[in-house]
Amino acid sequence: MAEISPLKTSQAPFLRKSQTKPVKQDKAPTALPTSQEPSESFEPQNAALPLNFKPQSSPQAPPVSKPEAGQTGPPATAASSSAVISNDKAGGTLTLLETPLTSTASTEKGVSLVDLFGLDDPKTNNGSAQRMAKAEATYLQRYPYKEGEKADQTRRELSERYHHPKNSTQAFSQQLNDFAASRGVQKKAPHGFDKPLAEVGIEQVKRALAPTVDALFSNREFNNNPDKKQVVSEQVNRFLDLVGEAAPKDLTAADAFKIAQDNTVLVAYQDRAAGEVFMGDHGVRHLLGHNIRVCEELADKAVAKGAQVTAKDRLVMHQAMVMHDLGYAMDTVKNGIQKDGIAGQENGHNVLAARVLRDQTSDPEHPLNKLFEKRDLEHIHACMLHHDRDAEGKAGIDLRLTSHPTEEDRRANLETMVRTADNTHAFDDKLPELLLQEPRSLKSLRMIQTAAEIGDKTLFRELQDDLKSMVEQRKDLAPDDRKALASSVGTIDEVAHKFNARRIAGRRPTYEISDSGQITVGVQESPIHRPVSALFGLPAYKQMENFVEDNASREVKLQGGKERIEGDGISVELDLGVASKASNRFETQIQDQVLKDRDFTRFALLDAQLSKQQKLVDNPDKIIAKRRQLLQDYRQSQTA
């Protein structure tokens, strides 16, 4: 089987060179922020970036030394004559050790093939882990693919999150175990599952996992959500069906059970974390309901056009999608948002997630090592690390319809399908959990917008408290669900309306693949889109324009009607301004509970006009007073 060269891993993107409109590609600093002791308060450190690190173009595979006790990452490597990447004992943090930039190979024999091409060292079998570590180092160096003081600050803050012990794989794993235990999940394979999977049978494993799904999604005290339970059950069963097709003969039923159970716990934990903050969903709806479903749909359509997509490829995408956003659930990210609102804590979350996979699979006995080969794990790692942008910060859409794919073709296709799925979940149920569970909160969000724009912090907090009280009175929600949603209210900041109300724009996208491999994504405008935009005074098609730029790498100004925008490897077809009826529960609820409320729509539309006037005058005091009175009159009308 062909090996992967270092220039054909996630360090080098698989995309056509004629990128239509690349994301701004500014040069990164020449140094990776080095590990430093983080402050307990988690304040960004402003130390200047070191300028003496020059990453090698290929990874090294130095001899392995005996691992120290308690080490959680891959085996420690002896310092080679290149920049050695290793995991420290704090829980898998990346450390760069500066050494001369010469090969460890004998000078008489020149550079070894292991050093030059990144092949797995037959003696240490360490090439795969080292390539993943190098990809993370490259990401930390380049993100956010811009230059300047602000970009440098973003890199420093990401480096501190990456090195923070509370975000280590060891700490995160403990949080997962504590979460599972609090839900009553029994993390132990049933008796007799030590036998080969083929002997026990997939159906037995499915039945054994049912109590785990019930404990996590059908629990009256914690999370009682039948819709999510159904989605999770379906995807767990689908994952196990694929395991049955692709598993090696020596995979035991216990291995399959543990992988599927760990994934289910991981999804539930991320879903709970997503419910505790007011931002786009990163829980069940995003991970399983959209991303995995779209990856499978794209795979089916690619196969129909002659491409080879194996059961193992589908498992790679499943595993990548389950884990790709877990950076949002990391301690300092989630808690930082809860404490300070959204302030860039989520930036670079990809690398926090990818590090967990690398650390976990450094243990040869980890079940993922028994299901996936090393090249599969590298593909999963790359798909996680570059699930939204490729290694150069570009869209990187390159679908190759070949029935005999090389490993390079395989990587290109896997990353393309993952990125397409992730970047097209911008509308529909990508909304924060609070808006979907309590549509009336859209009214609160609109009033909070007014309080923010007139600078009334006391009123802002009062409106937050009112919304929190509304959530806490929802007796149909499980107690822990209520607690999570109430917590998310506290993360609503002054600009929350801009990033969330405008998501109410389009319906679930459609996907087609041409004979040449061009992907076409179709989006129909939601019937509640423009009415909601008008209430918030938002540009009608801003979110649609962002969607086009994210996917087709084109800046556009949409005018309505039917439009097709061609990109490199992907096109977007929009159906805008077409009258249609509500097609799902959320659209119906917004129409009935928000848009048909005449008192509210009158307040919101008048206030939107005043908001525009406020921005045009030098002394807005009179306008601010009018807006305050308008809001006060509406609130009083609701209590009369």
Coordinates of C-alpha atoms in Angstrom, one line a residue, residues 14-573:
F14 CA -5.3 19.2 -2.0
L15 CA -6.9 21.9 -4.1
R16 CA -6.7 23.3 -7.6
K17 CA -4.1 26.1 -7.9
S18 CA -6.6 28.4 -9.7
Q19 CA -8.4 29.4 -6.5
T20 CA -11.1 31.8 -7.5
K21 CA -10.9 34.1 -4.4
P22 CA -8.6 32.8 -1.7
V23 CA -9.1 33.6 1.9
K24 CA -6.6 36.3 2.9
Q25 CA -3.3 34.5 3.0
D26 CA -0.8 36.6 5.0
K27 CA 2.5 35.3 6.0
A28 CA 2.7 33.7 9.4
P29 CA 5.5 34.4 11.9
T30 CA 8.6 32.4 11.6
A31 CA 8.2 31.0 15.1
L32 CA 5.7 28.9 16.9
P33 CA 4.7 30.2 20.4
T34 CA 6.6 28.1 22.8
S35 CA 5.1 26.4 25.9
Q36 CA 4.8 28.7 28.9
E37 CA 3.2 28.3 32.3
P38 CA -0.3 29.7 31.9
S39 CA -1.8 32.0 34.5
E40 CA -4.6 30.6 36.5
S41 CA -6.8 33.5 35.5
F42 CA -6.1 32.6 31.9
E43 CA -5.1 36.1 30.8
P44 CA -3.4 36.2 27.4
Q45 CA 0.3 36.7 27.7
N46 CA 1.8 39.4 25.4
A47 CA 5.3 38.2 25.2
A48 CA 6.9 38.7 21.8
L49 CA 6.9 35.6 19.6
P50 CA 10.3 33.9 19.3
L51 CA 11.9 34.4 15.9
N52 CA 14.4 31.6 15.8
F53 CA 12.3 28.5 15.0
K54 CA 12.4 27.3 11.4
P55 CA 10.2 24.3 10.9
Q56 CA 11.6 21.4 8.8
S57 CA 9.9 20.5 5.6
S58 CA 9.7 16.9 6.7
P59 CA 9.3 15.2 10.1
Q60 CA 12.0 13.3 11.8
A61 CA 11.8 9.8 13.4
P62 CA 14.4 9.7 16.1
P63 CA 15.0 6.7 18.3
V64 CA 12.5 6.2 21.1
S65 CA 13.6 6.4 24.7
K66 CA 11.8 4.6 27.5
P67 CA 8.6 6.6 28.4
E68 CA 8.5 8.2 31.8
A69 CA 6.0 7.2 34.4
G70 CA 2.7 9.0 34.0
Q71 CA 3.4 10.2 30.5
T72 CA 0.1 10.6 28.6
G73 CA 1.3 11.3 25.1
P74 CA 3.3 9.3 22.6
P75 CA 6.7 7.9 23.7
A76 CA 9.2 10.6 24.3
T77 CA 11.9 11.0 21.6
A78 CA 15.5 11.7 22.1
A79 CA 16.5 15.2 20.9
S80 CA 17.4 14.9 17.3
S81 CA 19.2 17.5 15.2
S82 CA 15.9 19.0 14.0
A83 CA 13.0 20.6 15.7
V84 CA 11.8 17.7 17.7
I85 CA 8.1 17.6 18.5
S86 CA 7.0 15.6 21.5
N87 CA 4.3 15.5 24.2
D88 CA 5.0 16.6 27.7
K89 CA 3.7 15.2 30.9
A90 CA 1.1 17.9 31.5
G91 CA -1.3 16.0 29.3
G92 CA 0.0 16.0 25.7
T93 CA 1.0 19.5 25.1
L94 CA 3.3 20.3 22.1
T95 CA 6.8 21.3 22.8
L96 CA 9.5 22.3 20.3
L97 CA 13.0 21.7 21.2
E98 CA 15.5 23.8 19.4
T99 CA 18.5 21.9 17.9
P100 CA 20.7 22.3 14.8
L101 CA 18.9 21.8 11.5
T102 CA 20.8 18.8 10.3
S103 CA 19.7 15.2 9.8
T104 CA 20.3 12.6 12.4
A105 CA 21.4 10.3 9.6
S106 CA 25.1 9.6 9.0
T107 CA 26.6 12.5 7.0
E108 CA 28.3 9.9 4.8
K109 CA 25.0 8.3 3.9
G110 CA 23.0 11.5 3.7
V111 CA 19.4 12.1 4.8
S112 CA 17.4 9.0 5.5
L113 CA 14.2 8.1 3.7
V114 CA 12.4 8.3 7.0
D115 CA 13.6 11.9 7.4
L116 CA 13.1 12.9 3.8
F117 CA 9.7 11.3 3.0
G118 CA 8.2 11.0 6.5
L119 CA 7.9 7.2 6.2
D120 CA 7.2 5.2 9.3
D121 CA 10.5 4.2 10.9
P122 CA 10.4 0.3 10.9
K123 CA 12.3 0.3 14.2
T124 CA 10.2 2.8 16.1
N125 CA 6.9 3.0 14.0
N126 CA 6.8 6.6 15.1
G127 CA 6.4 8.4 11.7
S128 CA 2.6 8.6 11.8
A129 CA 2.4 10.2 15.3
Q130 CA 5.2 12.6 14.4
R131 CA 3.5 13.7 11.2
M132 CA 0.4 14.5 13.2
A133 CA 2.4 16.5 15.7
K134 CA 4.1 18.4 13.0
A135 CA 0.7 19.2 11.4
E136 CA -0.4 20.7 14.7
A137 CA 2.8 22.7 15.0
T138 CA 2.3 24.0 11.5
Y139 CA -1.3 25.0 12.3
L140 CA -0.3 26.8 15.4
Q141 CA 2.3 28.7 13.3
R142 CA 0.0 29.7 10.5
Y143 CA -3.4 30.3 12.0
P144 CA -5.3 32.6 11.4
Y145 CA -3.4 32.8 8.1
K146 CA -2.9 36.6 8.4
E147 CA -0.2 38.9 9.5
G148 CA -0.1 41.9 11.8
E149 CA -0.5 42.6 15.5
K150 CA -4.0 41.3 15.8
A151 CA -3.1 38.0 14.1
D152 CA 0.0 37.7 16.3
Q153 CA -2.3 38.2 19.4
T154 CA -4.6 35.5 18.1
R155 CA -1.7 33.1 17.7
R156 CA -0.5 33.8 21.2
E157 CA -3.9 33.2 22.7
L158 CA -4.3 30.0 20.8
S159 CA -0.9 28.8 21.9
E160 CA -1.8 29.5 25.5
R161 CA -5.1 27.5 25.2
Y162 CA -3.2 24.7 23.5
H163 CA -0.7 24.5 26.4
H164 CA -3.1 25.1 29.2
P165 CA -3.2 22.1 31.5
K166 CA -7.0 22.4 31.9
N167 CA -7.3 21.7 28.1
S168 CA -4.9 18.7 28.1
T169 CA -6.1 15.4 26.9
Q170 CA -5.7 13.9 30.4
A171 CA -7.9 16.7 31.9
F172 CA -10.5 16.4 29.1
S173 CA -10.7 12.7 29.4
Q174 CA -11.4 13.0 33.1
Q175 CA -14.2 15.5 32.4
L176 CA -15.7 13.0 30.0
N177 CA -15.5 10.2 32.5
D178 CA -17.1 12.4 35.3
F179 CA -19.8 13.4 32.9
A180 CA -20.6 9.8 31.9
A181 CA -20.7 8.8 35.6
S182 CA -23.0 11.6 36.5
R183 CA -25.5 10.3 33.9
G184 CA -25.2 6.7 35.1
V185 CA -23.4 5.4 32.1
Q186 CA -21.7 2.0 32.8
K187 CA -18.4 2.2 30.9
K188 CA -17.8 -1.5 30.8
A189 CA -18.3 -3.9 28.0
P190 CA -20.8 -6.7 28.7
H191 CA -19.7 -10.2 29.7
G192 CA -18.6 -12.3 26.7
F193 CA -17.6 -9.3 24.5
D194 CA -14.0 -10.2 24.6
K195 CA -14.7 -12.5 21.7
P196 CA -14.2 -11.5 18.0
L197 CA -16.9 -9.1 16.8
A198 CA -17.9 -11.5 14.0
E199 CA -18.6 -14.1 16.6
V200 CA -20.7 -11.9 18.9
G201 CA -22.5 -10.0 16.2
I202 CA -23.1 -6.3 15.5
E203 CA -26.8 -6.6 16.6
Q204 CA -25.6 -7.7 20.1
V205 CA -23.4 -4.6 20.3
K206 CA -26.2 -2.3 19.2
R207 CA -28.5 -3.7 21.9
A208 CA -25.7 -3.4 24.5
L209 CA -25.4 0.3 23.7
A210 CA -29.0 1.2 24.0
P211 CA -28.9 1.9 27.7
T212 CA -26.0 4.3 27.2
V213 CA -28.1 6.3 24.6
D214 CA -31.1 6.3 27.0
A215 CA -29.0 7.5 30.0
L216 CA -27.6 10.4 27.9
F217 CA -30.7 11.5 25.9
S218 CA -33.7 10.1 27.6
N219 CA -33.1 11.0 31.2
R220 CA -35.8 13.1 33.0
E221 CA -33.3 14.7 35.3
F222 CA -30.7 15.7 32.8
N223 CA -31.4 15.6 29.1
N224 CA -34.8 14.3 27.9
N225 CA -34.9 15.0 24.2
P226 CA -36.6 12.4 22.0
D227 CA -35.5 14.1 18.7
K228 CA -31.8 14.0 19.7
K229 CA -32.1 10.5 21.0
Q230 CA -33.5 9.3 17.6
V231 CA -30.6 11.0 15.7
V232 CA -28.0 9.6 18.0
S233 CA -29.5 6.1 17.9
E234 CA -29.6 6.1 14.2
Q235 CA -26.0 7.3 13.8
V236 CA -24.7 4.9 16.5
N237 CA -26.3 2.0 14.6
R238 CA -24.9 3.3 11.3
F239 CA -21.4 3.6 12.7
L240 CA -21.6 0.0 14.0
D241 CA -22.9 -1.3 10.6
L242 CA -19.8 0.3 9.0
V243 CA -17.6 -1.2 11.6
G244 CA -19.1 -4.6 10.7
E245 CA -18.2 -4.0 7.1
A246 CA -14.7 -2.7 7.6
A247 CA -13.4 -4.1 10.9
P248 CA -10.3 -6.3 10.9
K249 CA -10.9 -9.9 11.9
D250 CA -9.2 -9.5 15.3
L251 CA -11.4 -6.6 16.4
T252 CA -13.4 -7.8 19.5
A253 CA -17.0 -6.9 20.3
A254 CA -15.6 -5.1 23.4
D255 CA -13.5 -2.9 21.1
A256 CA -16.5 -2.0 19.0
F257 CA -18.6 -1.4 22.0
K258 CA -16.0 0.9 23.7
I259 CA -15.4 3.0 20.5
A260 CA -19.2 3.5 19.9
Q261 CA -19.8 4.2 23.6
D262 CA -17.0 6.7 23.9
N263 CA -18.3 8.5 20.8
T264 CA -21.8 8.6 22.2
V265 CA -20.5 10.1 25.5
L266 CA -18.4 12.6 23.5
V267 CA -21.3 13.7 21.5
A268 CA -23.5 14.1 24.6
Y269 CA -20.8 16.1 26.4
Q270 CA -20.4 18.4 23.4
D271 CA -24.2 18.8 23.1
R272 CA -24.4 19.8 26.8
A273 CA -21.5 22.3 26.4
A274 CA -23.2 23.8 23.3
G275 CA -26.4 24.3 25.3
E276 CA -24.6 26.3 27.9
V277 CA -23.4 29.1 25.5
F278 CA -25.3 31.3 23.1
M279 CA -23.6 30.6 19.8
G280 CA -24.1 28.4 16.8
D281 CA -24.8 24.7 17.6
H282 CA -21.9 22.3 18.0
G283 CA -23.9 19.5 19.5
V284 CA -26.1 16.6 18.2
R285 CA -27.7 18.6 15.4
H286 CA -24.4 19.8 14.0
L287 CA -22.2 16.8 14.5
L288 CA -24.6 14.0 13.6
G289 CA -27.8 15.5 12.2
H290 CA -26.0 17.6 9.6
N291 CA -22.3 16.9 9.2
I292 CA -22.3 13.1 9.2
R293 CA -25.5 13.0 7.2
V294 CA -24.0 15.3 4.5
C295 CA -20.7 13.4 4.4
E296 CA -22.7 10.2 3.7
E297 CA -24.8 11.9 1.1
L298 CA -21.8 13.3 -0.7
A299 CA -20.1 9.9 -0.5
D300 CA -23.2 8.2 -2.1
K301 CA -23.3 10.8 -4.9
A302 CA -19.5 10.5 -5.5
V303 CA -19.9 6.7 -5.7
A304 CA -22.7 7.1 -8.2
K305 CA -20.3 9.1 -10.4
G306 CA -17.6 6.4 -10.3
A307 CA -15.6 7.3 -7.2
Q308 CA -14.4 4.7 -4.7
V309 CA -15.6 5.5 -1.2
T310 CA -15.1 2.5 1.1
A311 CA -16.8 1.6 4.4
K312 CA -13.5 2.5 6.1
D313 CA -13.6 6.0 4.4
R314 CA -17.0 6.5 5.8
L315 CA -15.8 5.5 9.3
V316 CA -13.0 8.0 9.0
M317 CA -15.5 10.8 8.3
H318 CA -17.8 9.6 11.1
Q319 CA -15.0 9.6 13.6
A320 CA -13.6 13.0 12.4
M321 CA -17.1 14.6 12.7
V322 CA -17.7 13.2 16.1
M323 CA -14.5 14.8 17.4
H324 CA -13.8 17.8 15.2
D325 CA -15.5 20.5 17.3
L326 CA -14.7 19.2 20.8
G327 CA -12.4 22.2 21.2
Y328 CA -15.5 24.2 21.9
A329 CA -16.1 22.0 24.9
M330 CA -12.6 22.4 26.4
D331 CA -12.4 23.9 29.8
T332 CA -11.0 27.4 29.1
V333 CA -13.0 27.8 25.9
K334 CA -16.5 27.0 27.3
N335 CA -15.8 28.5 30.7
G336 CA -14.1 31.5 29.1
I337 CA -17.2 32.2 27.0
Q338 CA -19.5 31.8 30.0
K339 CA -17.4 34.3 31.9
D340 CA -16.5 36.9 29.3
G341 CA -18.9 36.3 26.4
I342 CA -17.6 35.3 23.0
A343 CA -14.2 37.0 22.7
G344 CA -12.2 34.8 20.4
Q345 CA -11.9 31.8 22.8
E346 CA -13.1 29.5 20.0
N347 CA -10.4 30.5 17.5
G348 CA -8.3 27.6 16.4
H349 CA -10.5 25.0 18.2
N350 CA -9.5 22.6 15.5
V351 CA -6.0 22.0 16.9
L352 CA -7.3 21.4 20.4
A353 CA -9.5 18.6 19.1
A354 CA -6.8 17.1 16.8
R355 CA -4.4 16.9 19.7
V356 CA -6.8 14.7 21.6
L357 CA -6.9 12.1 18.8
R358 CA -3.2 12.0 18.6
D359 CA -2.7 11.6 22.3
Q360 CA -5.4 8.9 22.6
T361 CA -3.9 6.8 19.8
S362 CA -0.4 7.1 21.2
D363 CA -1.5 4.2 23.4
P364 CA -1.2 1.0 21.2
E365 CA -4.0 -0.6 23.2
H366 CA -6.5 2.2 22.5
P367 CA -9.5 0.6 20.6
L368 CA -9.2 3.2 17.8
N369 CA -5.8 1.7 16.9
K370 CA -7.5 -1.7 16.6
L371 CA -10.2 -0.4 14.2
F372 CA -8.1 2.0 12.1
E373 CA -4.7 1.7 10.5
K374 CA -2.2 4.4 11.0
R375 CA -2.9 6.1 7.7
D376 CA -6.6 6.1 8.6
L377 CA -5.8 7.9 11.8
E378 CA -3.7 10.5 10.0
H379 CA -6.7 11.1 7.6
I380 CA -9.0 11.5 10.7
H381 CA -6.5 13.9 12.2
A382 CA -6.2 15.9 9.0
C383 CA -10.0 16.1 8.6
M384 CA -10.3 17.4 12.2
L385 CA -7.5 19.8 11.9
H386 CA -8.7 21.2 8.6
H387 CA -12.5 20.7 8.8
D388 CA -13.2 24.3 7.8
R389 CA -10.1 25.5 5.8
D390 CA -7.2 23.6 4.3
A391 CA -3.7 23.8 5.5
E392 CA -3.2 27.0 3.6
G393 CA -6.3 28.7 5.0
K394 CA -8.2 28.2 1.7
A395 CA -11.5 26.5 0.8
G396 CA -9.7 23.5 -0.5
I397 CA -12.5 21.7 -2.5
D398 CA -11.0 19.0 -4.7
L399 CA -13.2 16.0 -5.3
R400 CA -11.5 13.3 -7.4
L401 CA -13.9 10.8 -9.0
T402 CA -11.5 7.9 -9.5
S403 CA -12.3 4.2 -8.9
H404 CA -8.6 3.5 -8.0
P405 CA -7.7 6.3 -5.6
T406 CA -4.2 6.8 -4.3
E407 CA -3.7 7.8 -0.7
E408 CA -3.4 11.4 -1.9
D409 CA -6.7 11.1 -3.8
R410 CA -8.3 9.6 -0.7
R411 CA -7.1 12.4 1.5
A412 CA -8.3 15.0 -1.0
N413 CA -11.8 13.4 -1.1
L414 CA -12.1 12.9 2.6
E415 CA -11.1 16.5 3.4
T416 CA -13.3 17.9 0.7
M417 CA -16.4 16.1 1.9
V418 CA -15.8 17.0 5.5
R419 CA -15.2 20.7 4.7
T420 CA -18.2 20.9 2.4
A421 CA -20.4 19.4 5.1
D422 CA -19.1 21.6 7.9
N423 CA -19.1 24.9 6.0
T424 CA -22.7 24.4 4.6
H425 CA -24.3 24.1 8.1
A426 CA -25.0 27.8 8.4
F427 CA -28.8 28.0 8.6
D428 CA -31.7 25.8 9.6
D429 CA -30.9 24.1 12.9
K430 CA -27.4 25.6 13.3
L431 CA -29.1 28.1 15.7
P432 CA -28.2 28.2 19.4
E433 CA -30.1 25.7 21.5
L434 CA -31.9 28.4 23.3
L435 CA -33.5 29.8 20.2
L436 CA -34.7 26.4 19.1
Q437 CA -36.0 25.3 22.5
E438 CA -37.6 28.7 23.3
P439 CA -38.5 30.6 20.1
R440 CA -39.9 33.5 22.2
S441 CA -36.3 34.2 23.1
L442 CA -36.0 35.9 19.7
K443 CA -38.1 38.7 21.1
S444 CA -35.8 39.0 24.1
L445 CA -32.8 39.0 21.8
R446 CA -34.3 41.9 19.9
M447 CA -34.9 43.9 23.0
I448 CA -31.4 43.2 24.2
Q449 CA -30.2 44.6 20.9
T450 CA -31.9 47.9 21.7
A451 CA -30.5 48.0 25.3
A452 CA -27.0 47.4 23.9
E453 CA -27.2 50.0 21.2
I454 CA -28.4 52.8 23.6
G455 CA -25.7 51.8 26.1
D456 CA -28.1 50.9 29.0
K457 CA -26.3 48.2 30.9
T458 CA -28.9 48.1 33.6
L459 CA -31.6 47.5 31.1
F460 CA -29.4 44.9 29.3
R461 CA -29.1 42.9 32.6
E462 CA -32.8 43.2 33.3
L463 CA -33.7 41.8 29.9
Q464 CA -31.2 38.9 30.4
D465 CA -32.8 38.2 33.8
D466 CA -36.3 38.2 32.3
L467 CA -35.2 35.7 29.6
K468 CA -33.5 33.5 32.2
S469 CA -36.7 33.5 34.3
M470 CA -38.7 32.5 31.2
V471 CA -36.4 29.5 30.6
E472 CA -36.5 28.5 34.3
Q473 CA -40.3 28.3 34.1
R474 CA -40.3 25.7 31.4
K475 CA -41.4 22.7 33.3
D476 CA -41.5 20.6 30.2
L477 CA -37.7 20.6 30.1
A478 CA -35.5 18.3 32.2
P479 CA -33.9 20.2 35.1
D480 CA -30.4 20.0 33.7
D481 CA -31.6 21.2 30.3
R482 CA -33.2 24.2 32.0
K483 CA -30.0 24.9 33.9
A484 CA -27.9 24.7 30.7
L485 CA -30.2 27.1 28.8
A486 CA -30.4 29.5 31.7
S487 CA -26.6 29.5 31.8
S488 CA -26.5 30.3 28.0
V489 CA -28.5 33.5 28.6
G490 CA -25.5 34.9 30.5
T491 CA -23.3 34.5 27.5
I492 CA -25.5 36.8 25.3
D493 CA -23.4 39.8 24.6
E494 CA -23.9 43.1 22.7
V495 CA -23.4 41.7 19.3
A496 CA -25.2 38.3 19.7
H497 CA -28.2 39.4 17.6
K498 CA -25.9 40.0 14.6
F499 CA -24.5 36.5 14.6
N500 CA -27.6 34.6 15.5
A501 CA -30.7 36.3 14.1
R502 CA -29.2 36.4 10.7
R503 CA -28.7 32.6 10.8
I504 CA -32.5 32.4 10.3
A505 CA -31.9 32.7 6.5
G506 CA -32.1 29.4 4.6
R507 CA -33.3 25.9 4.7
R508 CA -31.4 22.7 4.7
P509 CA -29.0 22.7 1.7
T510 CA -29.1 20.2 -1.2
Y511 CA -26.1 18.7 -2.9
E512 CA -25.3 17.5 -6.4
I513 CA -22.0 16.3 -8.0
S514 CA -21.2 16.7 -11.7
D515 CA -19.3 14.2 -13.8
S516 CA -16.2 16.3 -13.4
G517 CA -16.5 16.3 -9.6
Q518 CA -17.9 19.9 -9.2
I519 CA -20.1 20.1 -6.1
T520 CA -23.2 22.2 -6.3
V521 CA -24.8 23.3 -3.1
G522 CA -28.4 24.6 -3.3
V523 CA -30.1 26.8 -0.7
Q524 CA -33.6 28.0 -0.6
E525 CA -34.5 31.1 1.4
S526 CA -36.6 30.6 4.5
P527 CA -40.0 32.3 4.5
I528 CA -39.2 33.9 7.8
H529 CA -35.8 35.2 6.8
R530 CA -36.5 38.7 5.5
P531 CA -39.2 39.5 8.1
V532 CA -36.8 38.6 10.9
S533 CA -34.0 40.6 9.2
A534 CA -36.3 43.6 9.0
L535 CA -37.1 43.3 12.7
F536 CA -33.4 43.4 13.6
G537 CA -32.5 46.0 11.0
L538 CA -30.1 43.6 9.4
P539 CA -29.0 43.5 5.7
A540 CA -31.3 41.1 3.9
Y541 CA -28.8 38.7 2.5
K542 CA -25.7 39.2 4.6
Q543 CA -25.6 35.6 5.9
M544 CA -26.2 34.2 2.4
E545 CA -23.3 36.3 1.1
N546 CA -21.1 35.0 3.9
F547 CA -22.2 31.5 3.0
V548 CA -21.1 32.0 -0.6
E549 CA -17.7 33.4 0.4
D550 CA -17.1 30.5 2.9
N551 CA -17.9 27.9 0.3
A552 CA -17.2 29.3 -3.2
S553 CA -14.5 31.8 -2.1
R554 CA -16.4 34.6 -3.9
E555 CA -17.4 38.0 -2.6
V556 CA -20.9 38.8 -3.9
K557 CA -23.7 41.2 -3.4
L558 CA -26.9 39.3 -3.7
Q559 CA -30.0 40.9 -5.2
G560 CA -32.6 38.2 -4.8
G561 CA -34.2 35.7 -7.1
K562 CA -32.3 32.7 -8.4
E563 CA -28.5 33.0 -8.6
R564 CA -25.6 30.6 -9.3
I565 CA -22.1 31.5 -8.1
E566 CA -19.3 29.4 -9.5
G567 CA -16.3 28.6 -7.3
D568 CA -13.3 26.4 -7.6
G569 CA -14.5 22.8 -7.1
I570 CA -17.9 24.0 -5.7
S571 CA -20.8 26.1 -6.9
V572 CA -23.7 27.7 -4.9
E573 CA -27.2 28.0 -6.2

